[in-house]
Amino acid sequence: MAEIDFPAGLKTPLQADYGLEHVNANLETQMASGKTRSRQRFTSTPTRVNVQWLLPPGQAQLFEAWYWAPYKPGDPNKGGIQGGTLPFNTKLKTPIGLRIYEDVKFLGGYNGPVLVGGRFWRFTATLEIAKRPVLPPEALEFPEYILYSNIIDIVATVKWPPQT
C-alpha cells in the first residue's frame, strides 16, 4: 500500500470521458492453420483509467502543489508525489464500486490546466491501478448475488428491517 493519499479536499474525477482499459494478460500465437492460440501470460496486470478533474482555483493550486512537491518521509501526506513518480491511494469508480484503490500512479504526467468557463481548471491524465479492479473468483459461487446486487442493496438498506 502506498503511503501517500490523494489530497482530501479534491474531488473524484469527472464522469465525462472516464474509462477503464485493462492491460492484456494473454499471449497470442498465430498458428500455421490460421487459428490463434491464447494462453495466460500473467495473472495480475494493471488497469489504466482515463480521468479528468474540473477544479476551482484553490483546488487546482492544491492539485499541482501535491503533484510536484517532494515526498516527506516523516509525514507522507504533508508532501507530494515528486512530479508523478510515486504511487498514491485514491478513490475511483469502477464496475465493483466507488472505493479507495492503492498504488495508483500517473502515466506520463497530466495535461492542463485548461481554463473552462472562465472559472474552472480542467486537468486530464491517465492513471494506472496496480491491481485489476474485479471481483474475486469466489464471487462466482453465487452469481445471482452479483446480478441482483443493486436490488439486494436497496432491500437491505431501505425496505428491511421494517420501520417501527
PDB file of N, CA and C in Angstrom, residues 5-79:
ATOM      1  N   ASP A   5      -1.684   9.652   0.211  1.00  0.00           N
ATOM      2  CA  ASP A   5      -3.088   9.678  -0.202  1.00  0.00           C
ATOM      3  C   ASP A   5      -3.336  10.868  -1.110  1.00  0.00           C
ATOM      4  N   PHE A   6      -4.293  10.705  -2.028  1.00  0.00           N
ATOM      5  CA  PHE A   6      -4.746  11.825  -2.847  1.00  0.00           C
ATOM      6  C   PHE A   6      -5.283  12.886  -1.897  1.00  0.00           C
ATOM      7  N   PRO A   7      -5.008  14.160  -2.131  1.00  0.00           N
ATOM      8  CA  PRO A   7      -5.441  15.203  -1.183  1.00  0.00           C
ATOM      9  C   PRO A   7      -6.936  15.143  -0.874  1.00  0.00           C
ATOM     10  N   ALA A   8      -7.250  15.196   0.411  1.00  0.00           N
ATOM     11  CA  ALA A   8      -8.621  15.031   0.888  1.00  0.00           C
ATOM     12  C   ALA A   8      -9.580  16.091   0.357  1.00  0.00           C
ATOM     13  N   GLY A   9      -9.133  17.301   0.103  1.00  0.00           N
ATOM     14  CA  GLY A   9     -10.022  18.366  -0.335  1.00  0.00           C
ATOM     15  C   GLY A   9     -10.343  18.354  -1.811  1.00  0.00           C
ATOM     16  N   LEU A  10      -9.772  17.417  -2.569  1.00  0.00           N
ATOM     17  CA  LEU A  10     -10.004  17.383  -4.019  1.00  0.00           C
ATOM     18  C   LEU A  10     -11.102  16.393  -4.381  1.00  0.00           C
ATOM     19  N   LYS A  11     -11.777  16.686  -5.478  1.00  0.00           N
ATOM     20  CA  LYS A  11     -12.898  15.882  -5.944  1.00  0.00           C
ATOM     21  C   LYS A  11     -12.415  14.601  -6.621  1.00  0.00           C
ATOM     22  N   THR A  12     -13.331  13.629  -6.715  1.00  0.00           N
ATOM     23  CA  THR A  12     -13.054  12.454  -7.534  1.00  0.00           C
ATOM     24  C   THR A  12     -13.164  12.882  -8.998  1.00  0.00           C
ATOM     25  N   PRO A  13     -12.582  12.119  -9.926  1.00  0.00           N
ATOM     26  CA  PRO A  13     -12.638  12.508 -11.337  1.00  0.00           C
ATOM     27  C   PRO A  13     -14.058  12.613 -11.883  1.00  0.00           C
ATOM     28  N   LEU A  14     -14.212  13.421 -12.924  1.00  0.00           N
ATOM     29  CA  LEU A  14     -15.498  13.586 -13.601  1.00  0.00           C
ATOM     30  C   LEU A  14     -15.887  12.304 -14.334  1.00  0.00           C
ATOM     31  N   GLN A  15     -17.169  12.162 -14.642  1.00  0.00           N
ATOM     32  CA  GLN A  15     -17.626  11.001 -15.394  1.00  0.00           C
ATOM     33  C   GLN A  15     -17.404  11.173 -16.899  1.00  0.00           C
ATOM     34  N   ALA A  16     -17.283  12.397 -17.365  1.00  0.00           N
ATOM     35  CA  ALA A  16     -17.084  12.641 -18.800  1.00  0.00           C
ATOM     36  C   ALA A  16     -15.764  12.034 -19.257  1.00  0.00           C
ATOM     37  N   ASP A  17     -15.805  11.246 -20.308  1.00  0.00           N
ATOM     38  CA  ASP A  17     -14.632  10.587 -20.895  1.00  0.00           C
ATOM     39  C   ASP A  17     -13.906   9.669 -19.915  1.00  0.00           C
ATOM     40  N   TYR A  18     -14.568   9.252 -18.864  1.00  0.00           N
ATOM     41  CA  TYR A  18     -13.973   8.364 -17.869  1.00  0.00           C
ATOM     42  C   TYR A  18     -14.045   6.950 -18.413  1.00  0.00           C
ATOM     43  N   GLY A  19     -12.942   6.247 -18.408  1.00  0.00           N
ATOM     44  CA  GLY A  19     -12.960   4.884 -18.915  1.00  0.00           C
ATOM     45  C   GLY A  19     -11.801   4.063 -18.408  1.00  0.00           C
ATOM     46  N   LEU A  20     -12.025   2.752 -18.304  1.00  0.00           N
ATOM     47  CA  LEU A  20     -11.004   1.824 -17.856  1.00  0.00           C
ATOM     48  C   LEU A  20     -10.519   0.991 -19.021  1.00  0.00           C
ATOM     49  N   GLU A  21      -9.231   0.676 -18.996  1.00  0.00           N
ATOM     50  CA  GLU A  21      -8.636  -0.169 -20.023  1.00  0.00           C
ATOM     51  C   GLU A  21      -7.717  -1.164 -19.336  1.00  0.00           C
ATOM     52  N   HIS A  22      -8.085  -2.436 -19.410  1.00  0.00           N
ATOM     53  CA  HIS A  22      -7.264  -3.466 -18.785  1.00  0.00           C
ATOM     54  C   HIS A  22      -6.089  -3.816 -19.696  1.00  0.00           C
ATOM     55  N   VAL A  23      -4.922  -3.975 -19.106  1.00  0.00           N
ATOM     56  CA  VAL A  23      -3.749  -4.400 -19.864  1.00  0.00           C
ATOM     57  C   VAL A  23      -3.913  -5.890 -20.148  1.00  0.00           C
ATOM     58  N   ASN A  24      -3.711  -6.296 -21.389  1.00  0.00           N
ATOM     59  CA  ASN A  24      -3.896  -7.683 -21.801  1.00  0.00           C
ATOM     60  C   ASN A  24      -2.887  -8.588 -21.101  1.00  0.00           C
ATOM     61  N   ALA A  25      -3.394  -9.609 -20.428  1.00  0.00           N
ATOM     62  CA  ALA A  25      -2.539 -10.536 -19.693  1.00  0.00           C
ATOM     63  C   ALA A  25      -2.245 -11.792 -20.495  1.00  0.00           C
ATOM     64  N   ASN A  26      -2.746 -11.852 -21.721  1.00  0.00           N
ATOM     65  CA  ASN A  26      -2.607 -13.060 -22.535  1.00  0.00           C
ATOM     66  C   ASN A  26      -1.544 -12.901 -23.607  1.00  0.00           C
ATOM     67  N   LEU A  27      -0.993 -14.033 -23.994  1.00  0.00           N
ATOM     68  CA  LEU A  27      -0.045 -14.087 -25.098  1.00  0.00           C
ATOM     69  C   LEU A  27      -0.732 -14.848 -26.215  1.00  0.00           C
ATOM     70  N   GLU A  28      -0.762 -14.270 -27.406  1.00  0.00           N
ATOM     71  CA  GLU A  28      -1.439 -14.910 -28.528  1.00  0.00           C
ATOM     72  C   GLU A  28      -0.421 -15.282 -29.591  1.00  0.00           C
ATOM     73  N   THR A  29      -0.551 -16.503 -30.103  1.00  0.00           N
ATOM     74  CA  THR A  29       0.359 -17.006 -31.132  1.00  0.00           C
ATOM     75  C   THR A  29      -0.452 -17.400 -32.350  1.00  0.00           C
ATOM     76  N   GLN A  30      -0.064 -16.887 -33.508  1.00  0.00           N
ATOM     77  CA  GLN A  30      -0.728 -17.232 -34.768  1.00  0.00           C
ATOM     78  C   GLN A  30      -0.205 -18.590 -35.221  1.00  0.00           C
ATOM     79  N   MET A  31      -1.087 -19.555 -35.382  1.00  0.00           N
ATOM     80  CA  MET A  31      -0.710 -20.898 -35.795  1.00  0.00           C
ATOM     81  C   MET A  31      -0.674 -20.968 -37.326  1.00  0.00           C
ATOM     82  N   ALA A  32       0.015 -21.985 -37.854  1.00  0.00           N
ATOM     83  CA  ALA A  32       0.122 -22.155 -39.298  1.00  0.00           C
ATOM     84  C   ALA A  32      -1.243 -22.377 -39.940  1.00  0.00           C
ATOM     85  N   SER A  33      -2.173 -22.938 -39.201  1.00  0.00           N
ATOM     86  CA  SER A  33      -3.508 -23.215 -39.737  1.00  0.00           C
ATOM     87  C   SER A  33      -4.352 -21.947 -39.858  1.00  0.00           C
ATOM     88  N   GLY A  34      -3.869 -20.847 -39.271  1.00  0.00           N
ATOM     89  CA  GLY A  34      -4.624 -19.603 -39.299  1.00  0.00           C
ATOM     90  C   GLY A  34      -5.338 -19.315 -37.988  1.00  0.00           C
ATOM     91  N   LYS A  35      -5.469 -20.340 -37.150  1.00  0.00           N
ATOM     92  CA  LYS A  35      -6.080 -20.141 -35.848  1.00  0.00           C
ATOM     93  C   LYS A  35      -5.096 -19.449 -34.914  1.00  0.00           C
ATOM     94  N   THR A  36      -5.636 -18.876 -33.866  1.00  0.00           N
ATOM     95  CA  THR A  36      -4.811 -18.208 -32.867  1.00  0.00           C
ATOM     96  C   THR A  36      -4.887 -18.995 -31.569  1.00  0.00           C
ATOM     97  N   ARG A  37      -3.729 -19.232 -30.981  1.00  0.00           N
ATOM     98  CA  ARG A  37      -3.680 -19.910 -29.686  1.00  0.00           C
ATOM     99  C   ARG A  37      -3.409 -18.855 -28.627  1.00  0.00           C
ATOM    100  N   SER A  38      -4.231 -18.844 -27.580  1.00  0.00           N
ATOM    101  CA  SER A  38      -4.081 -17.880 -26.495  1.00  0.00           C
ATOM    102  C   SER A  38      -3.760 -18.608 -25.202  1.00  0.00           C
ATOM    103  N   ARG A  39      -2.898 -18.006 -24.418  1.00  0.00           N
ATOM    104  CA  ARG A  39      -2.606 -18.530 -23.089  1.00  0.00           C
ATOM    105  C   ARG A  39      -2.328 -17.364 -22.159  1.00  0.00           C
ATOM    106  N   GLN A  40      -2.627 -17.592 -20.903  1.00  0.00           N
ATOM    107  CA  GLN A  40      -2.443 -16.526 -19.927  1.00  0.00           C
ATOM    108  C   GLN A  40      -0.958 -16.399 -19.599  1.00  0.00           C
ATOM    109  N   ARG A  41      -0.449 -15.196 -19.806  1.00  0.00           N
ATOM    110  CA  ARG A  41       0.965 -14.945 -19.558  1.00  0.00           C
ATOM    111  C   ARG A  41       1.194 -14.427 -18.137  1.00  0.00           C
ATOM    112  N   PHE A  42       0.266 -13.602 -17.653  1.00  0.00           N
ATOM    113  CA  PHE A  42       0.354 -13.037 -16.316  1.00  0.00           C
ATOM    114  C   PHE A  42      -0.992 -13.213 -15.613  1.00  0.00           C
ATOM    115  N   THR A  43      -0.962 -13.304 -14.291  1.00  0.00           N
ATOM    116  CA  THR A  43      -2.207 -13.417 -13.535  1.00  0.00           C
ATOM    117  C   THR A  43      -2.636 -12.069 -12.957  1.00  0.00           C
ATOM    118  N   SER A  44      -1.743 -11.115 -12.955  1.00  0.00           N
ATOM    119  CA  SER A  44      -2.086  -9.801 -12.413  1.00  0.00           C
ATOM    120  C   SER A  44      -1.481  -8.711 -13.297  1.00  0.00           C
ATOM    121  N   THR A  45      -2.349  -7.955 -13.937  1.00  0.00           N
ATOM    122  CA  THR A  45      -1.887  -6.842 -14.767  1.00  0.00           C
ATOM    123  C   THR A  45      -2.642  -5.583 -14.344  1.00  0.00           C
ATOM    124  N   PRO A  46      -2.063  -4.417 -14.601  1.00  0.00           N
ATOM    125  CA  PRO A  46      -2.718  -3.178 -14.171  1.00  0.00           C
ATOM    126  C   PRO A  46      -3.897  -2.794 -15.059  1.00  0.00           C
ATOM    127  N   THR A  47      -4.634  -1.823 -14.565  1.00  0.00           N
ATOM    128  CA  THR A  47      -5.740  -1.231 -15.314  1.00  0.00           C
ATOM    129  C   THR A  47      -5.449   0.249 -15.468  1.00  0.00           C
ATOM    130  N   ARG A  48      -5.644   0.766 -16.660  1.00  0.00           N
ATOM    131  CA  ARG A  48      -5.439   2.191 -16.920  1.00  0.00           C
ATOM    132  C   ARG A  48      -6.792   2.886 -16.916  1.00  0.00           C
ATOM    133  N   VAL A  49      -6.817   4.072 -16.307  1.00  0.00           N
ATOM    134  CA  VAL A  49      -8.054   4.827 -16.170  1.00  0.00           C
ATOM    135  C   VAL A  49      -7.839   6.227 -16.734  1.00  0.00           C
ATOM    136  N   ASN A  50      -8.661   6.599 -17.727  1.00  0.00           N
ATOM    137  CA  ASN A  50      -8.617   7.955 -18.266  1.00  0.00           C
ATOM    138  C   ASN A  50      -9.500   8.833 -17.395  1.00  0.00           C
ATOM    139  N   VAL A  51      -8.907   9.875 -16.814  1.00  0.00           N
ATOM    140  CA  VAL A  51      -9.633  10.719 -15.863  1.00  0.00           C
ATOM    141  C   VAL A  51      -9.487  12.193 -16.231  1.00  0.00           C
ATOM    142  N   GLN A  52     -10.416  12.982 -15.695  1.00  0.00           N
ATOM    143  CA  GLN A  52     -10.281  14.436 -15.768  1.00  0.00           C
ATOM    144  C   GLN A  52     -10.943  15.054 -14.547  1.00  0.00           C
ATOM    145  N   TRP A  53     -10.355  16.140 -14.110  1.00  0.00           N
ATOM    146  CA  TRP A  53     -10.886  16.897 -12.988  1.00  0.00           C
ATOM    147  C   TRP A  53     -11.210  18.297 -13.469  1.00  0.00           C
ATOM    148  N   LEU A  54     -12.286  18.872 -12.970  1.00  0.00           N
ATOM    149  CA  LEU A  54     -12.654  20.256 -13.208  1.00  0.00           C
ATOM    150  C   LEU A  54     -12.626  20.929 -11.839  1.00  0.00           C
ATOM    151  N   LEU A  55     -11.597  21.737 -11.609  1.00  0.00           N
ATOM    152  CA  LEU A  55     -11.321  22.243 -10.273  1.00  0.00           C
ATOM    153  C   LEU A  55     -11.379  23.757 -10.204  1.00  0.00           C
ATOM    154  N   PRO A  56     -11.941  24.299  -9.117  1.00  0.00           N
ATOM    155  CA  PRO A  56     -11.859  25.750  -8.902  1.00  0.00           C
ATOM    156  C   PRO A  56     -10.405  26.118  -8.575  1.00  0.00           C
ATOM    157  N   PRO A  57     -10.047  27.403  -8.636  1.00  0.00           N
ATOM    158  CA  PRO A  57      -8.647  27.812  -8.485  1.00  0.00           C
ATOM    159  C   PRO A  57      -7.923  27.246  -7.262  1.00  0.00           C
ATOM    160  N   GLY A  58      -8.527  27.276  -6.087  1.00  0.00           N
ATOM    161  CA  GLY A  58      -7.856  26.764  -4.891  1.00  0.00           C
ATOM    162  C   GLY A  58      -7.527  25.285  -4.985  1.00  0.00           C
ATOM    163  N   GLN A  59      -8.471  24.493  -5.510  1.00  0.00           N
ATOM    164  CA  GLN A  59      -8.239  23.059  -5.663  1.00  0.00           C
ATOM    165  C   GLN A  59      -7.198  22.785  -6.753  1.00  0.00           C
ATOM    166  N   ALA A  60      -7.215  23.590  -7.820  1.00  0.00           N
ATOM    167  CA  ALA A  60      -6.215  23.437  -8.880  1.00  0.00           C
ATOM    168  C   ALA A  60      -4.814  23.706  -8.327  1.00  0.00           C
ATOM    169  N   GLN A  61      -4.696  24.723  -7.487  1.00  0.00           N
ATOM    170  CA  GLN A  61      -3.403  25.035  -6.875  1.00  0.00           C
ATOM    171  C   GLN A  61      -2.942  23.887  -5.983  1.00  0.00           C
ATOM    172  N   LEU A  62      -3.860  23.334  -5.179  1.00  0.00           N
ATOM    173  CA  LEU A  62      -3.525  22.212  -4.303  1.00  0.00           C
ATOM    174  C   LEU A  62      -3.098  21.003  -5.115  1.00  0.00           C
ATOM    175  N   PHE A  63      -3.836  20.701  -6.192  1.00  0.00           N
ATOM    176  CA  PHE A  63      -3.511  19.551  -7.041  1.00  0.00           C
ATOM    177  C   PHE A  63      -2.090  19.672  -7.587  1.00  0.00           C
ATOM    178  N   GLU A  64      -1.768  20.811  -8.169  1.00  0.00           N
ATOM    179  CA  GLU A  64      -0.434  20.964  -8.759  1.00  0.00           C
ATOM    180  C   GLU A  64       0.659  20.972  -7.703  1.00  0.00           C
ATOM    181  N   ALA A  65       0.400  21.593  -6.555  1.00  0.00           N
ATOM    182  CA  ALA A  65       1.400  21.595  -5.478  1.00  0.00           C
ATOM    183  C   ALA A  65       1.662  20.161  -5.005  1.00  0.00           C
ATOM    184  N   TRP A  66       0.596  19.371  -4.822  1.00  0.00           N
ATOM    185  CA  TRP A  66       0.738  17.987  -4.391  1.00  0.00           C
ATOM    186  C   TRP A  66       1.480  17.158  -5.434  1.00  0.00           C
ATOM    187  N   TYR A  67       1.171  17.366  -6.706  1.00  0.00           N
ATOM    188  CA  TYR A  67       1.799  16.596  -7.777  1.00  0.00           C
ATOM    189  C   TYR A  67       3.307  16.857  -7.840  1.00  0.00           C
ATOM    190  N   TRP A  68       3.709  18.114  -7.723  1.00  0.00           N
ATOM    191  CA  TRP A  68       5.112  18.477  -7.908  1.00  0.00           C
ATOM    192  C   TRP A  68       5.949  18.460  -6.630  1.00  0.00           C
ATOM    193  N   ALA A  69       5.324  18.477  -5.467  1.00  0.00           N
ATOM    194  CA  ALA A  69       6.073  18.567  -4.203  1.00  0.00           C
ATOM    195  C   ALA A  69       6.873  17.299  -3.935  1.00  0.00           C
ATOM    196  N   PRO A  70       8.011  17.448  -3.244  1.00  0.00           N
ATOM    197  CA  PRO A  70       8.806  16.265  -2.878  1.00  0.00           C
ATOM    198  C   PRO A  70       8.120  15.449  -1.783  1.00  0.00           C
ATOM    199  N   TYR A  71       8.475  14.204  -1.736  1.00  0.00           N
ATOM    200  CA  TYR A  71       7.972  13.279  -0.727  1.00  0.00           C
ATOM    201  C   TYR A  71       8.536  13.660   0.646  1.00  0.00           C
ATOM    202  N   LYS A  72       7.698  13.541   1.688  1.00  0.00           N
ATOM    203  CA  LYS A  72       8.137  13.825   3.065  1.00  0.00           C
ATOM    204  C   LYS A  72       8.120  12.511   3.843  1.00  0.00           C
ATOM    205  N   PRO A  73       9.276  11.903   4.080  1.00  0.00           N
ATOM    206  CA  PRO A  73       9.302  10.602   4.748  1.00  0.00           C
ATOM    207  C   PRO A  73       8.629  10.580   6.125  1.00  0.00           C
ATOM    208  N   GLY A  74       8.787  11.630   6.916  1.00  0.00           N
ATOM    209  CA  GLY A  74       8.207  11.644   8.253  1.00  0.00           C
ATOM    210  C   GLY A  74       6.696  11.784   8.262  1.00  0.00           C
ATOM    211  N   ASP A  75       6.134  12.477   7.286  1.00  0.00           N
ATOM    212  CA  ASP A  75       4.692  12.708   7.205  1.00  0.00           C
ATOM    213  C   ASP A  75       4.298  12.727   5.731  1.00  0.00           C
ATOM    214  N   PRO A  76       4.107  11.544   5.119  1.00  0.00           N
ATOM    215  CA  PRO A  76       3.885  11.456   3.678  1.00  0.00           C
ATOM    216  C   PRO A  76       2.736  12.294   3.147  1.00  0.00           C
ATOM    217  N   ASN A  77       1.680  12.510   3.950  1.00  0.00           N
ATOM    218  CA  ASN A  77       0.532  13.262   3.453  1.00  0.00           C
ATOM    219  C   ASN A  77       0.707  14.768   3.595  1.00  0.00           C
ATOM    220  N   LYS A  78       1.868  15.212   4.011  1.00  0.00           N
ATOM    221  CA  LYS A  78       2.196  16.644   4.010  1.00  0.00           C
ATOM    222  C   LYS A  78       3.131  16.964   2.849  1.00  0.00           C
ATOM    223  N   GLY A  79       3.498  15.958   2.095  1.00  0.00           N
ATOM    224  CA  GLY A  79       4.357  16.142   0.930  1.00  0.00           C
ATOM    225  C   GLY A  79       3.596  15.802  -0.331  1.00  0.00           C
TER     226      GLY A  79
END
